[in-house]
Structures are given as structure tokens and as C-alpha cells.
Coordinates of C-alpha atoms in Angstrom, one line a residue:
Chain L
M54 CA -0.3 -0.1 0.2
T55 CA 1.0 3.6 -0.7
E56 CA 1.9 6.1 1.9
P57 CA -1.2 7.9 2.5
L58 CA -0.8 11.4 1.8
L59 CA -2.9 12.4 5.0
R60 CA -3.1 10.8 8.3
T61 CA -4.5 11.1 11.9
K62 CA -3.3 9.3 14.7
G63 CA -5.4 8.8 17.7
L64 CA -7.1 12.3 17.6
N65 CA -9.2 13.5 20.7
K66 CA -11.1 16.5 21.2
A67 CA -13.4 17.3 24.3
F68 CA -16.0 19.9 25.0
G69 CA -16.6 19.5 28.7
A70 CA -18.2 15.7 29.3
L71 CA -18.6 15.5 25.8
Q72 CA -16.0 13.5 23.9
A73 CA -16.9 14.7 20.4
T74 CA -13.5 12.7 18.7
D75 CA -12.9 9.8 20.8
N76 CA -9.4 7.9 19.5
V77 CA -9.7 8.6 15.5
S78 CA -6.9 7.5 13.3
L79 CA -7.8 7.7 10.1
T80 CA -5.5 7.7 6.3
L81 CA -6.3 9.5 3.1
Q82 CA -4.7 7.6 0.1
P83 CA -3.4 9.5 -3.0
G84 CA -6.0 9.4 -5.7
E85 CA -9.1 8.2 -3.6
I86 CA -12.1 9.6 -1.9
H87 CA -12.2 8.4 1.7
A88 CA -15.9 9.4 3.1
L89 CA -16.6 9.9 6.2
I90 CA -20.3 9.3 7.5
G91 CA -22.4 9.6 10.6
P92 CA -25.2 10.7 12.2
N93 CA -25.8 14.4 13.1
G94 CA -23.7 15.1 16.3
A95 CA -21.5 12.3 15.7
G96 CA -18.3 15.0 15.2
K97 CA -17.6 15.1 11.9
S98 CA -17.4 18.8 11.4
T99 CA -15.5 18.9 14.5
L100 CA -13.0 16.0 13.2
I101 CA -12.8 18.1 9.9
K102 CA -11.9 21.3 11.6
Q103 CA -9.0 19.3 13.8
I104 CA -7.8 18.3 10.6
A105 CA -7.9 21.6 8.5
G106 CA -7.0 24.1 11.5
G107 CA -8.8 26.0 13.7
L108 CA -9.3 23.7 16.3
A109 CA -6.7 22.1 18.0
P110 CA -7.0 18.4 18.8
D111 CA -6.1 17.8 22.7
T112 CA -4.3 14.6 21.8
G113 CA -3.5 12.6 19.2
Q114 CA -1.6 14.2 15.6
I115 CA -2.0 14.7 12.3
F116 CA 0.5 13.9 9.5
F117 CA 0.2 14.9 5.9
D118 CA 2.8 14.0 3.5
G119 CA 4.6 12.7 6.0
Q120 CA 5.1 16.1 7.9
D121 CA 3.5 16.5 11.5
I122 CA 1.1 19.5 11.0
T123 CA -0.6 19.3 13.9
G124 CA 1.2 22.4 15.4
L125 CA 0.5 24.8 12.1
S126 CA -1.7 27.2 11.6
T127 CA -5.3 27.3 9.3
V128 CA -3.3 29.6 7.0
A129 CA -0.1 27.2 7.1
R130 CA -1.7 23.9 6.6
A131 CA -3.7 26.0 3.5
R132 CA 0.0 26.6 1.8
A133 CA 1.4 23.0 2.7
G134 CA -1.8 22.0 0.3
L135 CA -4.7 21.5 2.3
G136 CA -8.2 22.8 0.2
R137 CA -11.2 22.9 2.4
T138 CA -14.9 23.6 2.0
F139 CA -17.2 24.8 4.8
Q140 CA -20.4 23.3 5.4
I141 CA -21.7 26.9 6.0
S142 CA -20.3 28.6 3.1
A143 CA -17.5 30.9 3.8
L144 CA -17.4 33.6 1.4
A145 CA -16.8 37.3 1.1
M146 CA -20.5 38.2 0.3
E147 CA -19.7 41.4 -0.8
Y148 CA -17.7 40.5 -3.6
T149 CA -18.5 39.1 -7.2
V150 CA -18.6 35.2 -7.9
L151 CA -15.4 35.9 -10.1
Q152 CA -13.7 37.9 -6.9
N153 CA -14.1 35.3 -4.3
A154 CA -12.6 33.0 -7.2
M155 CA -9.7 35.5 -7.8
L156 CA -8.9 35.3 -3.7
G157 CA -8.0 31.5 -3.8
A158 CA -6.2 32.0 -7.1
L159 CA -4.1 35.0 -5.1
G160 CA -3.5 33.0 -2.3
Q161 CA -2.5 30.0 -4.5
A162 CA 0.0 32.7 -6.2
G163 CA 1.2 34.1 -3.2
T164 CA 1.9 37.4 -4.9
V165 CA -0.6 39.3 -2.1
W166 CA 1.7 41.8 -1.0
R167 CA 1.5 44.3 -4.2
F168 CA -0.1 47.3 -3.7
F169 CA -0.5 49.1 -7.0
R170 CA -1.1 46.9 -9.9
P171 CA -5.3 46.5 -10.3
V172 CA -5.5 42.9 -9.5
M173 CA -9.0 42.5 -11.3
Q174 CA -6.5 43.4 -14.7
D175 CA -3.9 40.4 -13.7
A176 CA -4.4 37.9 -16.7
A177 CA -3.1 34.8 -15.1
L178 CA -5.0 34.9 -11.9
R179 CA -8.3 36.2 -13.7
G180 CA -7.5 32.9 -16.3
A181 CA -7.0 30.6 -13.1
A182 CA -10.3 31.7 -11.5
Q183 CA -11.9 31.8 -14.6
N184 CA -11.0 28.4 -15.1
A185 CA -11.7 27.2 -11.5
L186 CA -15.8 28.6 -12.2
E187 CA -16.0 27.2 -15.2
R188 CA -15.5 23.7 -14.0
V189 CA -18.0 23.6 -11.8
G190 CA -20.5 25.5 -13.8
L191 CA -20.5 28.8 -12.9
A192 CA -18.7 30.6 -15.5
G193 CA -22.1 32.2 -16.2
L194 CA -22.8 34.2 -13.1
A195 CA -18.9 35.5 -12.8
T196 CA -19.9 38.8 -12.3
R197 CA -22.6 38.0 -9.9
R198 CA -22.5 39.6 -6.7
T199 CA -22.1 36.2 -4.3
A200 CA -24.7 37.5 -1.7
E201 CA -27.3 37.1 -4.6
L202 CA -26.2 33.2 -5.1
S203 CA -28.7 30.8 -4.2
H204 CA -27.4 28.5 -1.5
G205 CA -26.3 25.4 -3.7
Q206 CA -24.6 27.9 -6.1
R207 CA -22.5 29.2 -3.1
R208 CA -21.6 25.7 -2.5
L209 CA -20.3 25.2 -5.7
L210 CA -18.3 28.3 -5.3
E211 CA -16.6 26.8 -2.2
V212 CA -15.6 24.0 -4.4
A213 CA -14.4 26.7 -7.2
V214 CA -11.8 28.6 -4.9
A215 CA -11.2 25.2 -3.2
L216 CA -10.0 24.2 -7.1
T217 CA -8.2 27.7 -7.6
L218 CA -6.1 26.5 -4.7
K219 CA -4.4 23.8 -6.4
P220 CA -4.4 21.7 -3.6
R221 CA -2.8 18.3 -2.8
A222 CA -5.9 17.2 -1.0
F223 CA -9.4 18.4 -0.3
L224 CA -11.3 18.3 2.8
M225 CA -14.8 18.6 1.5
D226 CA -17.5 19.1 4.3
E227 CA -21.0 18.7 2.7
P228 CA -20.6 19.9 -0.8
M229 CA -24.0 18.5 -1.8
A230 CA -25.9 20.3 0.7
G231 CA -28.6 22.3 -1.0
L232 CA -27.6 21.2 -4.2
G233 CA -31.0 19.3 -5.2
T234 CA -30.8 16.2 -7.6
D235 CA -29.8 17.6 -10.7
G236 CA -27.0 19.6 -8.7
S237 CA -25.8 17.1 -7.0
Q238 CA -25.6 14.6 -9.8
A239 CA -23.2 16.8 -11.7
L240 CA -21.2 17.7 -8.2
T241 CA -21.1 13.6 -8.2
A242 CA -19.7 13.3 -11.7
F243 CA -17.1 16.1 -11.2
L244 CA -15.7 14.8 -7.7
D245 CA -15.6 11.3 -9.7
Q246 CA -12.7 12.9 -11.9
L247 CA -11.2 15.3 -9.7
R248 CA -9.9 12.5 -7.5
T249 CA -7.5 11.8 -9.8
E250 CA -5.7 15.4 -9.4
A251 CA -5.8 15.1 -5.4
P252 CA -8.0 13.1 -2.8
I253 CA -11.0 14.4 -1.4
L254 CA -11.7 13.5 2.0
L255 CA -15.6 14.1 1.8
V256 CA -18.2 14.7 5.1
E257 CA -21.5 14.1 3.1
H258 CA -24.9 13.7 3.9
D259 CA -26.1 12.6 0.6
M260 CA -26.2 8.6 0.6
D261 CA -26.4 8.2 -3.0
A262 CA -23.5 10.5 -3.7
V263 CA -21.3 8.3 -0.7
F264 CA -22.0 4.9 -2.2
A265 CA -21.2 6.3 -5.5
L266 CA -18.0 8.0 -4.9
A267 CA -15.9 6.4 -2.1
D268 CA -13.4 4.2 -2.4
R269 CA -13.4 3.9 1.3
I270 CA -16.3 4.9 4.0
S271 CA -15.4 5.4 7.7
V272 CA -18.6 6.0 10.2
L273 CA -18.5 8.1 12.7
V274 CA -20.9 7.7 15.6
Y275 CA -20.2 9.7 18.9
G276 CA -16.6 10.6 17.9
R277 CA -15.3 7.0 17.1
I278 CA -15.0 5.4 13.9
I279 CA -16.8 2.2 14.2
A280 CA -15.7 0.8 11.0
T281 CA -14.2 1.5 7.9
G282 CA -14.5 -0.1 4.6
T283 CA -15.3 -0.1 1.2
A284 CA -19.3 0.8 0.1
A285 CA -20.2 -3.2 -0.1
E286 CA -18.3 -3.7 3.2
I287 CA -20.2 -1.0 5.0
R288 CA -23.7 -1.8 3.9
A289 CA -22.8 -5.2 5.2
D290 CA -21.8 -4.3 8.7
A291 CA -24.1 -5.0 11.2
Q292 CA -22.5 -2.6 13.7
V293 CA -23.3 0.1 11.2
R294 CA -26.9 -0.6 10.2
E295 CA -27.9 -0.4 13.6
A296 CA -26.0 3.0 14.5
Y297 CA -26.9 4.7 11.1
L298 CA -28.1 3.1 8.0
G299 CA -31.2 1.6 10.1
Q300 CA -32.2 4.6 11.8
E301 CA -32.2 6.0 8.1
E302 CA -34.2 3.2 6.6
G303 CA -36.8 3.3 9.6
A304 CA -37.3 6.8 9.4
Chain T
M262 CA -19.0 57.4 -15.7
S263 CA -21.2 56.1 -12.6
R264 CA -22.9 58.1 -10.4
T265 CA -20.0 57.3 -7.9
G266 CA -17.7 58.6 -10.2
L267 CA -19.8 62.0 -10.9
I268 CA -20.0 63.0 -7.1
N269 CA -16.2 61.6 -6.4
L270 CA -15.3 64.3 -8.9
A271 CA -17.3 67.0 -8.0
L272 CA -16.1 66.0 -4.3
F273 CA -12.4 66.5 -5.6
A274 CA -13.2 69.8 -7.8
M275 CA -14.9 71.3 -4.8
L276 CA -12.0 72.5 -2.5
P277 CA -9.7 73.7 -5.1
L278 CA -12.9 76.1 -6.6
T279 CA -14.2 77.3 -3.2
A280 CA -9.8 78.5 -2.5
G281 CA -9.8 79.8 -5.8
A282 CA -13.2 81.9 -5.7
A283 CA -12.2 82.6 -2.0
L284 CA -8.7 83.8 -3.8
M285 CA -10.3 86.4 -6.4
L286 CA -13.2 87.6 -3.4
D287 CA -10.0 87.8 -1.1
E288 CA -10.9 86.3 1.7
P289 CA -8.1 84.2 3.1
F290 CA -9.9 82.6 5.9
I291 CA -12.3 80.9 3.3
I292 CA -8.9 79.6 1.9
T293 CA -7.8 78.5 5.2
L294 CA -11.1 76.7 6.3
A295 CA -10.7 75.0 2.6
T296 CA -7.1 73.7 3.6
K297 CA -8.4 72.8 6.8
V298 CA -11.0 70.2 4.9
A299 CA -8.1 69.1 2.7
I300 CA -5.9 68.2 5.6
L301 CA -8.8 66.5 8.1
A302 CA -10.1 64.5 4.7
L303 CA -6.3 63.2 4.6
A304 CA -6.4 61.7 8.3
G305 CA -10.0 60.3 7.1
V306 CA -8.5 59.2 4.0
G307 CA -5.9 57.0 6.2
L308 CA -8.3 55.9 8.7
N309 CA -10.6 54.8 6.0
I310 CA -7.8 52.6 4.7
A311 CA -8.3 50.6 8.2
L312 CA -12.1 51.4 8.9
G313 CA -13.3 51.4 5.6
L314 CA -11.5 48.6 4.2
G315 CA -10.0 46.5 6.5
G316 CA -13.0 47.0 8.9
L317 CA -10.7 47.6 12.0
V318 CA -12.8 50.4 14.0
S319 CA -9.9 52.5 15.4
L320 CA -11.0 55.0 18.3
G321 CA -7.2 55.5 18.3
H322 CA -6.3 57.4 15.2
A323 CA -5.8 60.7 17.5
A324 CA -2.4 59.1 18.5
F325 CA -1.3 59.0 14.8
F326 CA -2.7 62.2 13.8
G327 CA -1.0 63.9 17.1
I328 CA 2.4 62.1 16.3
G329 CA 2.4 63.9 13.5
G330 CA 1.4 66.9 14.7
Y331 CA 4.3 66.6 17.4
A332 CA 7.0 65.7 14.6
M333 CA 6.2 68.9 13.2
G334 CA 6.1 70.8 16.8
I335 CA 9.3 69.2 18.1
L336 CA 11.5 69.8 14.7
A337 CA 10.2 73.2 14.5
S338 CA 10.8 74.4 17.8
H339 CA 14.2 73.1 18.1
A340 CA 15.0 74.9 14.8
Q341 CA 13.4 77.9 16.1
S342 CA 15.3 77.7 19.5
F343 CA 18.7 76.7 17.7
V344 CA 18.9 73.8 20.2
P345 CA 20.3 70.6 18.7
L346 CA 17.6 67.5 19.5
M347 CA 20.6 65.5 20.4
E348 CA 24.2 66.1 20.1
T349 CA 25.4 62.6 21.3
P350 CA 26.0 60.2 19.8
F351 CA 25.4 62.6 16.8
L352 CA 23.9 65.5 15.9
I353 CA 20.3 66.1 15.2
E354 CA 19.2 69.6 14.5
G355 CA 15.7 70.5 14.6
T356 CA 14.2 71.8 11.0
R357 CA 11.8 74.2 9.3
S358 CA 11.4 72.0 6.1
M359 CA 8.2 70.7 5.4
P360 CA 9.4 67.4 3.4
V361 CA 11.8 66.1 6.3
I362 CA 9.0 66.9 8.7
W363 CA 6.8 64.8 6.6
L364 CA 8.8 61.9 6.5
V365 CA 9.6 61.7 10.0
A366 CA 5.9 62.0 10.8
V367 CA 5.1 59.7 8.2
I368 CA 8.0 56.7 10.0
A369 CA 6.9 57.7 13.7
G370 CA 3.3 57.3 12.7
A371 CA 4.0 53.9 10.9
L372 CA 6.2 52.6 13.8
A373 CA 3.7 53.6 16.1
A374 CA 1.2 52.0 14.2
L375 CA 3.1 49.0 13.9
A376 CA 3.3 48.6 17.8
I377 CA 0.2 49.8 18.7
G378 CA -1.3 47.5 15.9
A379 CA 0.9 44.5 16.8
L380 CA -0.8 44.3 19.9
S381 CA -4.2 45.5 19.3
L382 CA -4.8 43.1 16.5
R383 CA -5.0 40.4 18.5
T384 CA -8.4 41.2 19.7
T385 CA -11.4 41.9 17.6
G386 CA -14.7 43.8 18.0
V387 CA -15.2 45.7 20.8
Y388 CA -11.7 44.7 22.5
F389 CA -10.4 46.1 19.5
I390 CA -12.0 49.4 19.5
M391 CA -10.9 49.8 23.5
I392 CA -7.5 48.9 23.6
T393 CA -7.0 51.8 20.4
L394 CA -8.7 54.2 22.4
A395 CA -6.8 53.0 25.6
F396 CA -3.4 53.5 23.6
G397 CA -4.7 56.5 22.1
Q398 CA -5.6 57.9 25.9
M399 CA -1.9 56.8 27.0
L400 CA 0.1 59.1 24.5
Y401 CA -2.4 62.1 25.2
Y402 CA -1.5 62.0 28.7
F403 CA 2.0 61.3 28.4
A404 CA 2.0 64.6 26.1
I405 CA 0.7 66.2 28.8
S406 CA 2.8 65.6 31.5
W407 CA 5.9 66.3 29.2
P408 CA 7.1 69.6 30.0
A409 CA 9.7 69.7 27.8
Y410 CA 7.2 70.2 24.9
G411 CA 5.0 72.3 26.5
G412 CA 2.9 70.0 28.4
E413 CA -0.7 70.6 28.5
D414 CA -0.1 74.1 26.7
G415 CA 1.1 72.7 23.6
L416 CA 3.6 74.1 21.6
S417 CA 3.3 77.2 19.0
I418 CA 5.5 77.5 16.3
Y419 CA 5.6 81.5 15.1
V420 CA 6.7 81.1 11.5
R421 CA 4.9 78.2 9.4
N422 CA 7.6 75.4 8.1
G423 CA 9.4 76.2 4.3
F424 CA 8.5 74.3 1.4
P425 CA 11.1 74.5 -1.6
G426 CA 10.3 77.1 -4.1
L427 CA 6.6 78.1 -2.3
N428 CA 6.2 80.8 0.5
T429 CA 4.0 78.7 3.0
L430 CA 2.3 81.7 4.7
D431 CA 0.5 82.5 1.6
P432 CA -2.8 80.6 2.2
I433 CA -3.5 80.0 -1.3
Q434 CA -0.1 78.4 -1.6
F435 CA -0.2 75.9 1.6
F436 CA -3.8 75.2 0.3
G437 CA -1.9 74.3 -2.7
I438 CA 0.4 71.8 -0.9
A439 CA -2.2 70.0 1.6
F440 CA -4.5 69.5 -1.7
V441 CA -1.6 68.2 -3.7
I442 CA -1.1 65.7 -0.9
L443 CA -4.6 65.1 -0.5
A444 CA -4.9 64.3 -4.3
L445 CA -1.8 61.6 -4.0
A446 CA -3.2 60.2 -0.8
L447 CA -6.8 59.5 -2.8
W448 CA -5.0 58.4 -5.7
G449 CA -2.7 55.6 -3.9
A450 CA -5.4 54.7 -1.5
G451 CA -7.7 54.1 -4.9
R452 CA -5.1 51.6 -6.1
L453 CA -4.6 49.8 -2.8
A454 CA -8.2 49.1 -2.8
A455 CA -8.3 47.5 -6.3
S456 CA -4.7 45.8 -5.6
P457 CA -4.3 42.2 -4.6
F458 CA -3.4 43.3 -1.1
G459 CA -6.7 45.6 -1.1
L460 CA -8.6 42.8 -2.5
A461 CA -7.2 40.3 0.6
L462 CA -7.9 42.7 3.2
S463 CA -11.5 43.8 2.3
A464 CA -12.2 39.8 2.3
A465 CA -10.8 39.7 5.8
R466 CA -13.3 42.0 6.6
Q467 CA -15.9 40.0 4.9
N468 CA -14.9 36.6 5.9
E469 CA -11.9 35.9 8.1
A470 CA -12.0 32.0 7.8
R471 CA -12.5 32.2 3.9
V472 CA -8.9 34.2 4.0
E473 CA -6.9 31.4 6.4
T474 CA -8.5 28.7 4.2
V475 CA -6.5 30.4 0.7
G476 CA -3.2 30.5 2.8
L477 CA -3.1 34.5 3.8
S478 CA -3.0 35.4 7.2
P479 CA -5.4 38.0 7.9
Y480 CA -3.4 39.2 11.1
R481 CA -0.5 40.1 8.7
L482 CA -2.9 42.0 6.1
R483 CA -4.6 43.9 9.0
L484 CA -1.4 45.2 10.4
L485 CA 0.4 46.3 7.0
A486 CA -3.3 48.1 6.4
F487 CA -3.1 49.5 9.9
V488 CA 0.5 51.1 9.3
I489 CA -0.4 52.5 6.3
S490 CA -3.5 54.2 7.9
G491 CA -1.3 55.3 10.9
A492 CA 1.2 56.8 8.4
V493 CA -1.4 59.0 6.3
T494 CA -3.2 60.1 9.6
A495 CA 0.5 61.3 11.0
L496 CA 1.2 63.0 7.3
A497 CA -2.1 64.6 8.0
G498 CA -1.5 66.1 11.7
A499 CA 2.1 67.2 10.5
L500 CA 0.2 69.4 8.0
F501 CA -2.5 70.3 10.7
A502 CA 0.1 71.2 13.1
D503 CA 1.6 73.4 10.2
L504 CA -1.9 75.1 9.6
N505 CA -2.4 75.9 12.9
R506 CA 1.3 76.9 13.9
F507 CA 0.1 75.1 16.7
V508 CA 0.4 71.4 18.3
S509 CA -1.4 70.7 21.5
P510 CA -2.5 67.1 23.3
T511 CA -5.8 68.3 21.9
M512 CA -4.6 66.7 18.6
L513 CA -4.2 63.3 20.5
S514 CA -7.2 63.4 22.4
W515 CA -10.1 60.8 21.7
Q516 CA -12.8 63.4 21.0
M517 CA -10.0 63.9 18.0
S518 CA -10.1 60.2 17.2
G519 CA -14.3 60.4 17.1
E520 CA -13.9 63.7 14.8
I521 CA -12.0 61.5 12.1
M522 CA -14.5 58.5 12.7
I523 CA -17.0 61.2 12.0
F524 CA -15.9 62.3 8.7
I525 CA -16.0 58.6 7.7
I526 CA -19.3 58.0 8.6
L527 CA -20.8 61.3 7.3
G528 CA -19.1 60.7 4.0
G529 CA -19.9 56.7 3.8
V530 CA -17.6 54.1 5.0
G531 CA -15.4 52.6 3.1
R532 CA -16.1 55.1 0.2
L533 CA -12.9 56.4 -1.2
Y534 CA -14.4 60.2 -1.5
G535 CA -16.2 59.8 1.6
P536 CA -13.7 61.3 4.3
V537 CA -13.6 64.6 1.7
A538 CA -17.4 64.6 1.9
G539 CA -17.6 63.9 5.9
A540 CA -14.4 66.5 6.4
A541 CA -16.5 69.5 4.3
L542 CA -19.6 69.1 5.9
F543 CA -17.9 68.8 9.1
I544 CA -16.5 72.1 9.0
L545 CA -19.1 73.7 7.2
L546 CA -21.6 72.6 10.0
E547 CA -18.8 74.2 12.2
H548 CA -18.9 77.4 10.6
V549 CA -22.4 77.8 10.2
L550 CA -24.2 76.4 13.2
G551 CA -21.4 77.3 15.3
G552 CA -22.0 81.0 14.4
L553 CA -25.7 80.3 15.7
S554 CA -24.8 78.2 18.6
D555 CA -22.1 77.2 21.1
F556 CA -23.6 74.0 21.0
W557 CA -23.5 73.2 17.5
H558 CA -22.8 69.5 17.9
V559 CA -26.2 68.8 19.3
Y560 CA -27.0 69.0 15.6
L561 CA -24.1 67.3 14.3
G562 CA -25.2 64.6 16.6
L563 CA -28.9 64.4 15.3
L564 CA -27.3 64.8 11.7
L565 CA -25.2 61.7 12.6
L566 CA -28.1 59.8 14.1
L567 CA -29.8 60.1 10.7
V568 CA -27.0 59.1 8.6
V569 CA -26.2 55.9 10.7
L570 CA -29.8 55.2 11.1
F571 CA -31.3 55.9 7.1
A572 CA -28.1 56.5 5.1
R573 CA -25.9 53.7 6.2
G574 CA -23.6 54.3 3.3
G575 CA -23.1 57.9 4.5
I576 CA -23.7 61.1 2.0
I577 CA -22.0 59.7 -0.8
G578 CA -24.2 56.1 -0.6
A579 CA -27.4 58.4 -0.3
L580 CA -26.5 60.2 -3.4
A581 CA -25.2 57.1 -5.5
G582 CA -27.2 54.5 -4.6
R583 CA -26.0 51.3 -3.4
E584 CA -22.7 50.6 -5.3
V585 CA -23.4 47.9 -7.6
A586 CA -21.5 45.0 -8.1
H587 CA -18.5 45.2 -10.3
D588 CA -15.7 42.6 -11.9

């Protein structure tokens, strides 16, 4: 087996008496989509935050490309090549769609300390931003103010900004939420080919998407990974059926 | 040209037109008022880089304004008494040269902003407002209790400092200096807002997490914005002291910080020409209403309330309408 690109080792995080992350060790291999599923409140977003930065684990370590990144800031992790999308869209709402994508391209290019040349006339950044918007199908909305986008369109813009970063691994927190059936099918097809560019750690509630995409699935319940395996293995796992899928079928 | 563009052009032309008309009518006092507007607008342009672009509500910008003022006062007072600032380890003499004073003011303002910003920017929201206010007050009381440079009474400079080739005591010539500097600052601030740095800084105001996630540090962006902002405001302070030929701790007072902020709020937060509109209106009110009543600030307060409640974009926002998205 190849060396994992991303690896967590024994992560623990407690909020008071609540163990939000309980001894989580997982890996992300090059070229794969590793889906993280679990009922609401299982600690999926808490886990993503610890990996992307912004929330320090109580104990445990995170390795990215062999380097221990546990002590690094969010900014440094982004620079190292972790491309994150947020569960609740984190975009500059006053900006146009294109400006948001330009911001990502600017971060990737690292040419922010320039004070006189108009950024929107920078052909290279503009090209990178436009290209990312085209890939997610937002090119037609480039001049639209971000605040005017629908919820689903914002999710796509999140993905587009992550694309401009040319990350080495994606961390996606519910990119399908609010997309509707057509939208999530289109994004599913897109992520399917994106995995060859960089592996994706995918938190998602859309089970059709998860089972269609994931090379491996980890099931998180009360902060603990109760099972990891292929779609077929997870479907067959008795513990998982009881904890998670069973509930959904019953609902 | 867009409506905002036309309004900006009108605001820009207003000052030299007023000064020119006053020159023809032989009203030097009006020229001095126009000069005051230009200088206060410059202080506002400085604060607007932090406040409008960066979202940093600094209630301590009088510190930089006053540092600029004292840079002028200290250098010029040594020059007029022919006593050097220091003799060991090397000789530093006072100066009457405006360009040298401006350079010192800008550097001193930038360094102070670096120190104050580095600490203050670790906090956000109301704590940031309070800590910048606290730094401002520290400098205010320091100036009051520093007898070498006039303490509470301030420092008078008898002759306005010089600029090569100009007679700075002629009101219209000094107005020209102040106006050209304001024009350059507006041009620079406009370029800054449209630059890569401006894009990232303004994004950090809108969504901090977004900026971090693209690998840019909001703290560094804000600190540099604060330094540029402080330097510009300090330059305005040096000019203001030269306008009055007087500098006192009042320039460092929190009321002064409030006034600079009022220019921006009246004119329109984040609008390039907001401080020009705000400072012009402020000085106009001060002289029209101030002539009628000593309590003219009551009316200023009312106006401010109306702007904040009904015209969030300030005067420019009310006239130009909501700024449309542009690429």
C-alpha cells in the first residue's frame, strides 16, 4: 500500500464531558475519495476542523505528506496544500463570484503583497479563477454578487475557490447540501474525476453520492470510528446498520 | 461615468474651486477653511484604509494624528530655538523643512501603528475599539505630562515651515500643498483598494475564515493596513500642526479620534471620497451652526444619527445609491 497523503493518529477532542472526537485514526490515500459519514452530532465537522486547522485536538497528531502538521496554523496548512470547503459557506459576500475565485487564485500564487497594480487586470489570476468557475459551471455567474447566489450555487463556489488553490488534498464538508438532485448528480460526476487530481476527504449526508463515489467509507458515531471499509463492506456491517443506516431506513 | 464617479469628481473639484473663488474675492479665511478640510480629509483617508477596507474600528487614530503634529512641533521648535534635539552620539538638529518633517511624521506614525497594531490586532470587535482607545489615551496623557514640549499648553511655532520654491505663509500656496497631498493620497488609496492586497484585506473584513483557508494571514494583512493607515494620518497631523502653527495634546485626544471617524461615517464608510465629503460637511456645519450656537454639536449628533439610521452609506451612499457589483 502506498504511503497515505493525510493521516490522523489517535485524535481526541472533548468539550467538557462531551467526547466529540474519540481516538480517531484515519488515512487518505493518493487518488481516493474517503467518505466520512455518521449521524448528526457524530463529530464530523469537529474532526474536519481539527484536520484543516482552527481547532486544536486535545491529544493526537495529524500528518500531511509525512510532516506533522498538528502545530501548524490554518494558514500554514492551506499553504501546505489542504483545500477546504466549509459546511456553512464562508465566502466574501460583498464580492462578485469572480472576485471570490480570484482570492483563491491570489492565495495560491502568493502575490498578495502588491499594492498598485489592479488585481482584476491580472490575466494569470483571472484565467485561473475563470477556469475554476467553468469547471463547476458557475462561469455564467462570474459578475454576480455572491450574496445574490442561491445556497447551492454558494456550495459550488466553495468548491471552485478550493480548486483555484490547486491543493494536494481536498477536505470537503457537505459540498452537496442544498444542491438538489440534478446539482448533486453533476457534482458527483465532477468529484469522481477530481480524485485523480487530488484525493478527497468527503463529509457528506447525501448517501447516493457517498456510495457512488467513495473508495472507502468511515462511519463516525459519538466521535468514534466504528467501521472503515468499501461501500459493500459498510452496507454489510451490522454495527453500522444499527447505528446509522438502520435509523435512516426506519425514518 | 458612474454616479459615484461624478460625485467623486464634484467632491474633488469642490476644494480648489472654493479656494480659487475665495482668492478672487480676497477671503483668505475661506482658503484656510478649505485647507483645513483637505487636511482633515487626509486624516480620514488614512483611517478609512483601516476602517473602510480592513473593517478595523480604531478609536485611537488621534494618536497618529498627534504624533504627526508633534513630529512637526518638536522639529520646528528646536529649529526656532537653535537647540539641537541631541548632540551625542551624533548631532540631530531641528528643521523647518516641510518635506523632512513629513518624512519624520510618516515614519513615526508607521512605527507607532506597527507597535499599537501588533498588540491591538490580537483582539477583535469591541475589545479592539477599547484597546486602540487606551493606547490613544496613553499618548494623550504622556503629552500632557511632558513639560519639555509644552505639556498641557502645547507648542507654538512662530513661522510656518518652508517648502522649497513656495511661500507657505501665503494661504493659497499652503492650500495647494495640502490639496496635492490629499489628491496623491486619494489616488494611492484607490490603487490600494483595487490591488491584490486590497482584495485580500477587504475579504478578511468580510470573512476571516475564507482568507485563512486560501492561505493568507488576516493578522498580517490587517497589521500592514493599520501601519499604512497610521502613516497617512500622521502626515495629516503634521500638516494640521503647520496649518495652525500650533500643536497641543488636543490633537491626541479621543475626541479627535471620534471626529476623524465622524468624517468617514458622514461621508460613507469604505467610500474612497467619503472622508472628503464628511470633512467638508463637518467644517461647514462647524462654521454655519457654530456661528449660531455654541452647542452646534447637538445638531451634528442629530445628523449623525440620521445618517447611521437611514443612510448607512453616508452622504455619498445616499446620493449614489447602493454600490453595484463590479468585476
